Short mmCIF file of C-alpha atoms in Angstrom, two decimals:
data_model
loop_
_atom_site.label_atom_id
_atom_site.label_comp_id
_atom_site.label_asym_id
_atom_site.label_seq_id
_atom_site.Cartn_x
_atom_site.Cartn_y
_atom_site.Cartn_z
CA MET T 27 142.05 58.05 50.54
CA SER T 28 139.41 55.34 49.60
CA ALA T 29 135.76 55.84 50.45
CA ALA T 30 135.80 52.75 52.67
CA ARG T 31 138.78 54.02 54.66
CA SER T 32 137.27 57.43 54.98
CA ALA T 33 133.99 55.90 56.34
CA ALA T 34 135.94 53.79 58.77
CA GLU T 35 137.88 56.73 60.03
CA ARG T 36 134.78 58.84 60.38
CA ALA T 37 133.09 56.03 62.37
CA ALA T 38 136.09 55.65 64.59
CA ALA T 39 136.19 59.37 65.28
CA GLU T 40 132.45 59.40 66.13
CA GLU T 41 132.93 56.44 68.59
CA THR T 42 135.86 58.17 70.18
CA ALA T 43 133.94 61.38 70.59
CA LEU T 44 131.17 59.57 72.42
CA PHE T 45 133.31 57.52 74.74
CA ALA T 46 135.43 60.63 75.61
CA GLN T 47 132.29 62.17 77.16
CA PRO T 48 132.59 62.19 81.06
CA GLU T 49 130.25 59.82 82.83
CA ALA T 50 127.17 61.54 84.23
CA ALA T 51 126.28 60.36 87.71
CA PRO T 52 122.57 59.58 88.28
CA ASP T 53 120.59 61.20 91.05
CA VAL T 54 119.32 57.77 92.31
CA THR T 55 120.14 54.13 91.54
CA ALA T 56 117.59 51.54 92.50
CA ALA T 57 117.72 47.75 92.28
CA TYR T 58 115.02 45.66 90.65
CA GLY T 59 116.73 42.37 91.54
CA PRO T 60 119.66 40.87 93.62
CA GLU T 61 122.18 40.66 90.75
CA PRO T 62 124.74 43.49 90.48
CA ASP T 63 123.44 44.38 86.95
CA GLN T 64 119.81 44.50 88.03
CA VAL T 65 119.68 48.13 88.59
CA VAL T 66 118.11 51.33 87.13
CA ASP T 67 119.74 54.75 87.26
CA PHE T 68 117.36 57.69 87.54
CA TYR T 69 117.96 61.24 86.46
CA ALA T 70 115.58 63.92 87.78
CA PRO T 71 114.28 66.40 85.22
CA ARG T 72 116.02 69.76 85.17
CA GLY T 73 116.10 72.69 82.81
CA PRO T 74 113.37 74.83 81.45
CA GLY T 75 111.01 71.94 80.75
CA ALA T 76 111.14 70.48 84.29
CA ALA T 77 107.83 70.40 86.05
CA PRO T 78 105.49 68.04 87.89
CA GLY T 79 103.83 65.58 85.35
CA THR T 80 106.94 65.45 83.17
CA PRO T 81 107.34 62.47 80.89
CA LEU T 82 109.40 59.50 81.86
CA VAL T 83 111.99 58.34 79.25
CA VAL T 84 113.25 54.86 79.78
CA VAL T 85 116.64 54.36 78.02
CA VAL T 86 118.33 51.04 77.22
CA HIS T 87 121.98 50.98 76.27
CA GLY T 88 123.52 49.07 73.42
CA GLY T 89 126.87 47.38 72.99
CA ALA T 90 125.85 44.23 71.12
CA TRP T 91 124.62 42.73 74.42
CA ARG T 92 128.27 42.28 75.47
CA ALA T 93 129.64 42.67 78.98
CA ALA T 94 132.20 45.26 77.93
CA TYR T 95 129.50 47.87 77.36
CA ASP T 96 127.31 48.87 80.18
CA ARG T 97 124.99 51.83 80.90
CA ARG T 98 127.81 54.23 81.76
CA HIS T 99 128.46 55.10 78.11
CA LEU T 100 124.79 56.11 77.80
CA SER T 101 124.91 58.30 80.92
CA PRO T 102 125.75 61.57 79.15
CA PHE T 103 122.74 60.97 76.84
CA ALA T 104 120.54 60.20 79.94
CA ALA T 105 121.71 63.40 81.52
CA PHE T 106 121.18 65.37 78.29
CA LEU T 107 117.50 64.22 78.24
CA ALA T 108 117.10 65.17 81.88
CA GLY T 109 118.42 68.66 80.98
CA ARG T 110 115.64 68.81 78.38
CA GLY T 111 113.08 68.44 81.18
CA PHE T 112 112.50 64.63 81.03
CA ALA T 113 112.67 62.26 84.01
CA VAL T 114 114.97 59.47 82.85
CA ALA T 115 115.37 55.86 83.82
CA SER T 116 118.53 54.07 82.42
CA VAL T 117 118.15 50.26 82.62
CA GLU T 118 121.02 47.92 83.23
CA TYR T 119 120.76 44.21 82.49
CA ARG T 120 122.95 41.12 82.41
CA ARG T 121 125.02 40.72 79.21
CA GLY T 122 127.45 38.21 77.74
CA ASP T 123 130.77 37.61 79.42
CA GLY T 124 134.12 36.44 78.23
CA GLY T 125 132.88 32.91 78.03
CA ARG T 126 129.38 33.55 76.71
CA GLY T 127 129.87 36.18 74.06
CA ALA T 128 126.89 38.41 73.40
CA GLY T 129 123.88 38.26 75.64
CA ARG T 130 122.72 35.67 78.14
CA TRP T 131 119.71 33.63 77.39
CA PRO T 132 117.30 33.87 79.12
CA ASP T 133 118.89 36.21 81.74
CA THR T 134 119.03 39.26 79.42
CA LEU T 135 115.38 39.08 78.55
CA ASP T 136 114.51 38.14 82.18
CA ASP T 137 116.20 41.31 83.30
CA VAL T 138 114.58 43.60 80.75
CA ALA T 139 111.09 42.31 81.62
CA ALA T 140 111.74 42.51 85.30
CA ALA T 141 113.07 46.07 85.13
CA PHE T 142 110.15 47.33 83.11
CA ASP T 143 107.63 45.54 85.40
CA ALA T 144 109.31 47.18 88.40
CA LEU T 145 109.71 50.66 86.88
CA PRO T 146 106.35 52.15 87.97
CA GLY T 147 107.10 51.54 91.69
CA LEU T 148 110.82 52.43 91.35
CA ALA T 149 110.14 55.67 89.44
CA ALA T 150 107.43 56.75 91.93
CA GLU T 151 110.06 56.73 94.60
CA ALA T 152 113.08 58.03 92.67
CA VAL T 153 111.46 60.61 90.39
CA PRO T 154 108.09 61.40 91.87
CA GLU T 155 107.58 64.38 89.48
CA ALA T 156 107.37 61.88 86.52
CA ASP T 157 104.03 61.06 84.99
CA PRO T 158 103.95 57.29 84.32
CA GLY T 159 101.17 57.92 81.76
CA ARG T 160 103.74 59.72 79.60
CA THR T 161 106.29 56.98 79.35
CA VAL T 162 108.46 56.67 76.23
CA LEU T 163 110.99 53.90 75.55
CA THR T 164 114.16 54.52 73.74
CA GLY T 165 117.26 52.42 73.13
CA HIS T 166 120.38 52.49 70.97
CA SER T 167 121.64 49.61 68.79
CA ALA T 168 121.18 46.43 70.81
CA GLY T 169 119.32 48.64 73.39
CA GLY T 170 117.00 49.58 70.49
CA HIS T 171 116.26 45.93 69.98
CA LEU T 172 115.55 45.57 73.73
CA ALA T 173 113.25 48.66 73.67
CA LEU T 174 111.25 47.35 70.75
CA TRP T 175 111.05 43.91 72.49
CA ALA T 176 109.86 45.43 75.82
CA ALA T 177 107.05 47.19 73.91
CA ALA T 178 105.98 44.03 72.17
CA ARG T 179 105.69 41.64 75.07
CA HIS T 180 101.95 41.46 74.77
CA VAL T 181 102.41 39.76 71.36
CA LEU T 182 104.92 37.25 72.43
CA PRO T 183 104.03 33.59 71.73
CA ALA T 184 101.50 32.08 74.05
CA GLY T 185 103.29 30.49 76.96
CA SER T 186 106.26 32.81 76.86
CA PRO T 187 107.37 33.62 80.38
CA TRP T 188 107.71 37.38 79.42
CA ARG T 189 104.31 37.71 77.74
CA LEU T 190 102.03 40.48 79.09
CA PRO T 191 98.24 40.16 79.06
CA ARG T 192 97.82 43.57 77.54
CA PRO T 193 99.90 46.22 75.83
CA PRO T 194 102.35 48.09 78.06
CA ALA T 195 101.16 51.57 79.24
CA VAL T 196 103.70 53.55 77.12
CA ARG T 197 103.29 56.41 74.63
CA GLY T 198 105.61 54.69 72.21
CA VAL T 199 109.16 53.69 71.34
CA VAL T 200 111.97 55.66 69.73
CA ALA T 201 114.44 53.11 68.50
CA LEU T 202 117.88 54.44 67.57
CA ALA T 203 119.82 52.46 65.02
CA PRO T 204 118.15 49.22 66.39
CA ILE T 205 119.21 45.71 65.65
CA ALA T 206 115.59 45.22 64.68
CA ASP T 207 115.55 42.59 62.00
CA PHE T 208 117.74 39.57 62.68
CA ALA T 209 117.60 38.20 59.14
CA ALA T 210 118.84 41.53 57.75
CA ALA T 211 121.44 41.61 60.55
CA ALA T 212 122.62 38.15 59.55
CA GLU T 213 123.09 39.14 55.88
CA LEU T 214 125.25 42.12 56.89
CA ASP T 215 127.10 40.35 59.74
CA VAL T 216 126.05 43.13 62.21
CA CYS T 217 128.32 43.26 65.23
CA GLY T 218 130.03 40.09 64.26
CA GLY T 219 126.87 38.01 64.51
CA ALA T 220 126.22 39.07 68.18
CA PHE T 221 122.49 38.32 67.83
CA ALA T 222 123.32 34.70 66.95
CA GLN T 223 125.47 34.40 69.97
CA PHE T 224 122.63 35.77 72.01
CA LEU T 225 120.11 33.29 70.76
CA GLY T 226 122.57 30.39 71.00
CA GLU T 227 122.12 26.86 69.64
CA GLU T 228 118.33 27.07 69.76
CA TYR T 229 118.49 29.97 67.31
CA GLU T 230 115.45 29.12 65.13
CA GLU T 231 113.14 28.33 68.08
CA ARG T 232 114.14 31.52 69.89
CA LEU T 233 113.60 33.96 66.95
CA ALA T 234 109.89 33.87 67.59
CA HIS T 235 110.54 35.15 71.17
CA ALA T 236 113.31 37.75 70.42
CA ASP T 237 113.31 39.03 66.85
CA PRO T 238 111.29 42.34 66.73
CA VAL T 239 110.01 41.57 63.15
CA ALA T 240 108.45 38.41 64.56
CA LEU T 241 106.45 40.45 66.97
CA LEU T 242 104.54 42.64 64.51
CA PRO T 243 102.12 44.30 64.59
CA THR T 244 102.37 45.67 68.12
CA GLY T 245 99.95 48.59 67.95
CA ILE T 246 102.52 50.68 69.82
CA ALA T 247 103.64 53.96 68.24
CA THR T 248 107.18 53.49 66.93
CA THR T 249 109.68 55.89 65.56
CA LEU T 250 112.98 54.79 64.09
CA VAL T 251 116.00 57.09 63.89
CA GLN T 252 118.94 55.99 61.85
CA GLY T 253 122.22 57.59 60.60
CA SER T 254 122.68 57.38 56.85
CA THR T 255 126.42 56.51 57.12
CA ASP T 256 126.06 53.95 60.05
CA THR T 257 128.53 51.13 59.49
CA GLU T 258 127.77 49.30 62.81
CA VAL T 259 124.12 48.86 62.20
CA PRO T 260 123.62 49.83 58.55
CA PRO T 261 120.42 51.61 57.44
CA ALA T 262 119.27 48.46 55.65
CA VAL T 263 118.56 46.74 58.98
CA THR T 264 116.26 49.53 60.21
CA GLU T 265 114.71 49.82 56.78
CA ALA T 266 113.92 46.03 56.81
CA TYR T 267 112.06 46.45 60.09
CA ALA T 268 110.16 49.52 58.81
CA ASP T 269 109.11 47.70 55.70
CA ALA T 270 107.97 44.69 57.82
CA ALA T 271 106.06 46.93 60.18
CA THR T 272 104.31 48.72 57.26
CA ALA T 273 103.42 45.43 55.70
CA ALA T 274 101.87 44.38 59.04
CA GLY T 275 99.65 47.44 59.02
CA GLU T 276 101.73 49.71 61.27
CA MET T 277 102.69 53.32 60.47
CA PRO T 278 106.24 53.57 61.89
CA GLY T 279 108.04 56.92 61.75
CA PHE T 280 111.47 56.72 60.08
CA THR T 281 113.96 59.52 60.29
CA LEU T 282 117.20 58.91 58.23
CA VAL T 283 119.78 61.47 59.46
CA ASP T 284 122.15 62.37 56.59
CA GLY T 285 125.82 62.18 57.09
CA VAL T 286 125.58 60.70 60.60
CA GLY T 287 126.96 57.35 61.72
CA HIS T 288 126.06 55.13 64.68
CA PHE T 289 127.18 56.97 67.75
CA PRO T 290 126.12 60.64 67.25
CA LEU T 291 122.55 59.69 67.90
CA ILE T 292 123.39 59.40 71.60
CA ASP T 293 126.24 61.97 71.79
CA PRO T 294 125.01 65.14 73.41
CA ALA T 295 127.71 67.13 71.49
CA SER T 296 126.08 66.10 68.19
CA ALA T 297 123.19 67.89 66.50
CA ALA T 298 121.73 64.44 65.86
CA CYS T 299 121.19 63.97 69.59
CA ALA T 300 119.01 67.00 69.73
CA LEU T 301 116.93 65.58 66.88
CA VAL T 302 116.48 62.49 68.92
CA ALA T 303 115.20 64.49 71.87
CA GLU T 304 112.68 66.14 69.64
CA GLU T 305 111.45 62.77 68.39
CA ILE T 306 111.05 61.63 71.99
CA ALA T 307 109.16 64.80 72.79
CA GLN T 308 106.82 64.27 69.92
CA LEU T 309 105.65 60.91 71.48
CA ALA T 310 105.85 62.04 75.07
CA TRP T 311 103.54 65.11 74.78
#
């Protein structure tokens, strides 16, 4: 068996294992807008770490910004974190459809910005035991991109409709195999060029508003977690972002998990998922 075939079969098995997990129903679902996808699922903290003042973990799902992938595949991960004693908010957003490919400009970023702006009020109602001062953002793949972007809105170009006047009140970001450097993603044709579909014909102009490497430095604590055998978002993409952040004067954490591909990072049955929870806890507490 060739090494390439072996890697492909391992990646397929990891994906199958994740998507075979039963969906975990949230405790509360709240809307942040009128569209069907403008909702946040909340999971109350449970387990030995659950207590008033618990951290709030905001999770953003991946799936190359495409409509076929929604927050449901991330629900076992969200429930896993709740079982570790975190309050969890899982953000949904508008994605590409059959005629629009990956992402919807500007709708996808409109939604992420609106969801994060609404979260303090929504969380106060849905998970009152959560401490908003201990908020950590995390996201997987394209969701990792969106989590990094949400934490960098204060450094968006002047005049951007999503720009914040000051850094968001978060402890940090844990980005899991994020599509974090669009140039590196282009070289490796990550997700079939989904990011280019997302940006559309005004690709070059929109890079300054959407590419995480264009929004450095952020001053926000950032940890990157990447599987060494990831073929969906190869390590080189995350490494490129880490190098750019370091060159910009940041000190990002970077954990390369040996022998792990793309999906185990969010699969509660995988040891890699427990490692991710520990990385989140390091920032949250």
